[in-house]
mmCIF file of C-alpha atoms in Angstrom:
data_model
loop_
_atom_site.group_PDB
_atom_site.id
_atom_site.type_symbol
_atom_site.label_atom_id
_atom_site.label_comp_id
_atom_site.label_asym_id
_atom_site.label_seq_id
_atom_site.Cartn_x
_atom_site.Cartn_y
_atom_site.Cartn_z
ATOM 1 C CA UNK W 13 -34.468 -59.302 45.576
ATOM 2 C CA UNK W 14 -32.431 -56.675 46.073
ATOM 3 C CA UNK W 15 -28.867 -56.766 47.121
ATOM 4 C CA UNK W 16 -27.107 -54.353 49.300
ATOM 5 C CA UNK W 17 -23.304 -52.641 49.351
ATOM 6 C CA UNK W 18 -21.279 -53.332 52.778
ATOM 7 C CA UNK W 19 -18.653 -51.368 51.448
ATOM 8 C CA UNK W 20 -17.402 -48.928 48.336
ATOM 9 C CA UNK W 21 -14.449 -49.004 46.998
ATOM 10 C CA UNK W 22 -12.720 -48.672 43.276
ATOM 11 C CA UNK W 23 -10.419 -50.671 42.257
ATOM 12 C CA UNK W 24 -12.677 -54.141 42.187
ATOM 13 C CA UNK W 25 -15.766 -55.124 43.127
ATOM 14 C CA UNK W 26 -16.412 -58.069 45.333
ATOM 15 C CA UNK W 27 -19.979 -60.067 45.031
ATOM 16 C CA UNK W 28 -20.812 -62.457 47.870
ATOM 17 C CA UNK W 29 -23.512 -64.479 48.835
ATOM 18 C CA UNK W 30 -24.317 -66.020 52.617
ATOM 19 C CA UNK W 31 -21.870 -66.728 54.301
ATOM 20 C CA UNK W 32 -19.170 -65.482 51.856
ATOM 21 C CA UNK W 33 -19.811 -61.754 53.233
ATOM 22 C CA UNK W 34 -17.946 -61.580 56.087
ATOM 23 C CA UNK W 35 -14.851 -63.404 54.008
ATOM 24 C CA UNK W 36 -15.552 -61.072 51.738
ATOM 25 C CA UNK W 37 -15.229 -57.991 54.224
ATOM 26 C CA UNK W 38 -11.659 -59.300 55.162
ATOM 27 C CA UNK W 39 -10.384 -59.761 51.867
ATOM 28 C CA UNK W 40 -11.375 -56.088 51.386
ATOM 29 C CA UNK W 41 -9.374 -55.184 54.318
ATOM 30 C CA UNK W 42 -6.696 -57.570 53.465
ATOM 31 C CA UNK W 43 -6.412 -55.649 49.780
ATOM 32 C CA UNK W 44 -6.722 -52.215 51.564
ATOM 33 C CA UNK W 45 -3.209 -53.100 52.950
ATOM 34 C CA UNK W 46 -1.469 -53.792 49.329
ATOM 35 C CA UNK W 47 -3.095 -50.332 48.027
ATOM 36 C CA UNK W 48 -6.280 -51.498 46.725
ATOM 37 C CA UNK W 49 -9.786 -50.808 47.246
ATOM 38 C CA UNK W 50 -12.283 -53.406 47.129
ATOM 39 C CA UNK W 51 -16.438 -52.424 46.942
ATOM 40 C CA UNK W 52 -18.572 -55.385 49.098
ATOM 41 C CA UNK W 53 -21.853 -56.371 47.924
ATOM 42 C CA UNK W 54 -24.271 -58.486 49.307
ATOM 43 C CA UNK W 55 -25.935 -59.879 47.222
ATOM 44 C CA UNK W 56 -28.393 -61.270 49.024
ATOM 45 C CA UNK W 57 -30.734 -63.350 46.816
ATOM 46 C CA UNK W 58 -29.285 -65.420 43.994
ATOM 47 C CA UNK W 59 -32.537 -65.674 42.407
ATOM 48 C CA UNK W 60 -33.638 -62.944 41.339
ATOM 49 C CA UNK W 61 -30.371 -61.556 40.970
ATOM 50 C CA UNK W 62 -30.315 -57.637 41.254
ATOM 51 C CA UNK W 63 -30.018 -56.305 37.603
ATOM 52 C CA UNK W 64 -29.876 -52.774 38.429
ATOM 53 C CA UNK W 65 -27.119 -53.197 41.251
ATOM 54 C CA UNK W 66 -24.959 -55.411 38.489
ATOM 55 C CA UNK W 67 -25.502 -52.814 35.753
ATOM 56 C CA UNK W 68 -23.969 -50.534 37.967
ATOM 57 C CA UNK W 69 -21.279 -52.544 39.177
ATOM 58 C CA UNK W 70 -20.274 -53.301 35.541
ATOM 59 C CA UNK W 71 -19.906 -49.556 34.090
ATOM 60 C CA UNK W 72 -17.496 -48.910 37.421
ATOM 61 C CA UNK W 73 -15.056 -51.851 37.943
ATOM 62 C CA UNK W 74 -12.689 -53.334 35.127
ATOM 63 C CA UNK W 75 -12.962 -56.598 37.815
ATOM 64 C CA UNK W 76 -15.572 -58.180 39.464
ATOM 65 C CA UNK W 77 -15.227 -61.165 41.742
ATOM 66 C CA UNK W 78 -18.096 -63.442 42.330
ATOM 67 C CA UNK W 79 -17.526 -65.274 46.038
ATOM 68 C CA UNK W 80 -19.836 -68.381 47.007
ATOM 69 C CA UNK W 81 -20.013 -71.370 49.343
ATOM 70 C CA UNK W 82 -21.811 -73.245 46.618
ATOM 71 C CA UNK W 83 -20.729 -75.524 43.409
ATOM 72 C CA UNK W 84 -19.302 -72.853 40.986
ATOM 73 C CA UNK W 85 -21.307 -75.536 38.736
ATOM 74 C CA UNK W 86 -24.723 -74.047 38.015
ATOM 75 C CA UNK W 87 -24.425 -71.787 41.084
ATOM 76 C CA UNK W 88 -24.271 -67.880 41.873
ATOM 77 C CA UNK W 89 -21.431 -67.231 39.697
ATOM 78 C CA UNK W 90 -22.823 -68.685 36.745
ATOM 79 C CA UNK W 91 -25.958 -67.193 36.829
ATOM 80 C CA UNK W 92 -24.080 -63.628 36.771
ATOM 81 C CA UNK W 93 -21.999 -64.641 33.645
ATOM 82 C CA UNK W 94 -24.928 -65.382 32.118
ATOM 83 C CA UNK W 95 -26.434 -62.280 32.954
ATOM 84 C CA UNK W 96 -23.563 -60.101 31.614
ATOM 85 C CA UNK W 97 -23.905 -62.336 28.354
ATOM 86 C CA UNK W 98 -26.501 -60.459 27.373
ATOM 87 C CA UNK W 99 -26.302 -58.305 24.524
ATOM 88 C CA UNK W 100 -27.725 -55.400 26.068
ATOM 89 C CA UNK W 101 -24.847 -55.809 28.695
ATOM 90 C CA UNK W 102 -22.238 -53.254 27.298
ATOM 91 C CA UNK W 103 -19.676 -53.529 29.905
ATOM 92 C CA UNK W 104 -17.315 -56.046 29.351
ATOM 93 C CA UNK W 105 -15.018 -56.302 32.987
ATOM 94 C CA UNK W 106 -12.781 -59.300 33.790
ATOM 95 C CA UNK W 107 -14.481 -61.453 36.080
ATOM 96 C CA UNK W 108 -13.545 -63.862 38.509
ATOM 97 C CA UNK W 109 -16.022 -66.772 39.848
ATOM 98 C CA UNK W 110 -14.597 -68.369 43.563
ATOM 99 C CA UNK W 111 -16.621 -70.932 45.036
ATOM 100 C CA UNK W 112 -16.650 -74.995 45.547
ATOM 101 C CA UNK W 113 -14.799 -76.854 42.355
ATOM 102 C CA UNK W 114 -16.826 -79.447 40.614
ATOM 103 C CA UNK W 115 -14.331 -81.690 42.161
ATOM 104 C CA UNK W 116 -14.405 -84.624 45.172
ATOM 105 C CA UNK W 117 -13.660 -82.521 48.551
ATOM 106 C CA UNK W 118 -11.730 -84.350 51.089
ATOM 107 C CA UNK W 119 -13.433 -84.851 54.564
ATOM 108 C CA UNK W 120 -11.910 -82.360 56.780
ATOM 109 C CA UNK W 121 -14.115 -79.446 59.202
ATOM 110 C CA UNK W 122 -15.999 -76.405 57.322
ATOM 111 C CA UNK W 123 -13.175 -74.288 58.527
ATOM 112 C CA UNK W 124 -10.630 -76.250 56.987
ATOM 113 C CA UNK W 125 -12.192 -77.104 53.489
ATOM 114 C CA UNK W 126 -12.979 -73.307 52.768
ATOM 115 C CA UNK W 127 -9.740 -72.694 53.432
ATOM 116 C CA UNK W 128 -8.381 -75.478 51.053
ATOM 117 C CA UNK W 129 -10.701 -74.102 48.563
ATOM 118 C CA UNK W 130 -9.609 -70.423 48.992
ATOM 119 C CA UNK W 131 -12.859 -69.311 50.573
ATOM 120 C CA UNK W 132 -11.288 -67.613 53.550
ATOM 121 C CA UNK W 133 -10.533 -63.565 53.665
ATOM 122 C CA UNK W 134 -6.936 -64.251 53.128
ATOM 123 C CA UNK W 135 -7.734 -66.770 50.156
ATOM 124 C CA UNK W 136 -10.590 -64.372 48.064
ATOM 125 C CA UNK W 137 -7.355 -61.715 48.656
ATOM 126 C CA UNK W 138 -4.352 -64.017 47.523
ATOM 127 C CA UNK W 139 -7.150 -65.031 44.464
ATOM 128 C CA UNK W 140 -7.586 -61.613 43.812
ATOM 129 C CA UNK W 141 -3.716 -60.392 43.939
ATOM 130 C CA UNK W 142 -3.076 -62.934 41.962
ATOM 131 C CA UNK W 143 -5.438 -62.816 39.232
ATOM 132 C CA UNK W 144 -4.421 -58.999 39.441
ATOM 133 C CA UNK W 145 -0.360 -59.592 38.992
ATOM 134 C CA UNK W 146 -1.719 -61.930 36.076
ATOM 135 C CA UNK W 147 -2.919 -59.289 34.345
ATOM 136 C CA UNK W 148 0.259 -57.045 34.677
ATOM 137 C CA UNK W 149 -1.223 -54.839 37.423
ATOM 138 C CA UNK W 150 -4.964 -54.715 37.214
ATOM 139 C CA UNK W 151 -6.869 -51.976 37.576
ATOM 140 C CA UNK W 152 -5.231 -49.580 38.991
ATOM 141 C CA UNK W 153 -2.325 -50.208 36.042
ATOM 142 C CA UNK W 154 -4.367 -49.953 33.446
ATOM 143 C CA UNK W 155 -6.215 -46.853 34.360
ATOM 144 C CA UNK W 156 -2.829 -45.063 35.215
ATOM 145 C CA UNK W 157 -1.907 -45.720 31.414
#
């Protein structure tokens, strides 16, 4: 079980599983264009999850963004808070889980309900940017202070 980066970058770290790559891979090219530079891992297995890759991921990005087409609920993104719960996890960075709500989806095509739920290039970047201006800059603010 070992995952496998698509892409480096700095400012963030993006962690998708499945089919959540390749949305992944635009939202890094969607954050490229507001300054910002996204790394892309594929995860790849969600069990085991890849402790050294996460280690790693934690002591270099002050935000990491779990991406999933699965039930935030028990899935993906859980499993890597609970990992980073541990007490020999050090590195404390902000994290942000994306991935189905533990809510009643509407009946609409694939296309359009991972849109509605944000799980689109352009929706794991407007997440991100947002989450980001939340936080009076993100990242690259921070680091610059």
């Amino acid at each position: 079980g070992t995952a496998e980066t698509m892409a480096e970058g700095e400012d963030l770290c993006l962690l998708a599983v499945g089919s959540m790559v390749a949305a992944a891979l635009q939202a890094r090219d969607i954050l490229a264009k507001a300054g910002l530079t996204a790394e892309v891992v594929d995860m790849r297995f969600v069990k085991p999850l890849d402790e050294e890759l996460l280690a790693s991921v934690w002591g270099r990005h002050r935000l990491v963004v779990t991406v999933e087409e699965n039930s935030l609920a028990g899935g993906f993104g859980s499993a890597v808070l609970e990992w980073a719960a541990r007490p020999e996890v050090a590195e404390r960075p902000q994290v942000v889980n994306l991935g189905i709500p533990d809510s009643f989806q509407e009946h609409a095509s694939r296309d359009e309900l991972l849109a509605d739920m944000g799980l689109t290039g352009e929706g794991i970047a407007r997440s991100v940017q947002e989450h980001l201006e939340s936080r009076r800059g993100g990242p690259r603010a921070q680091s610059a202070s």
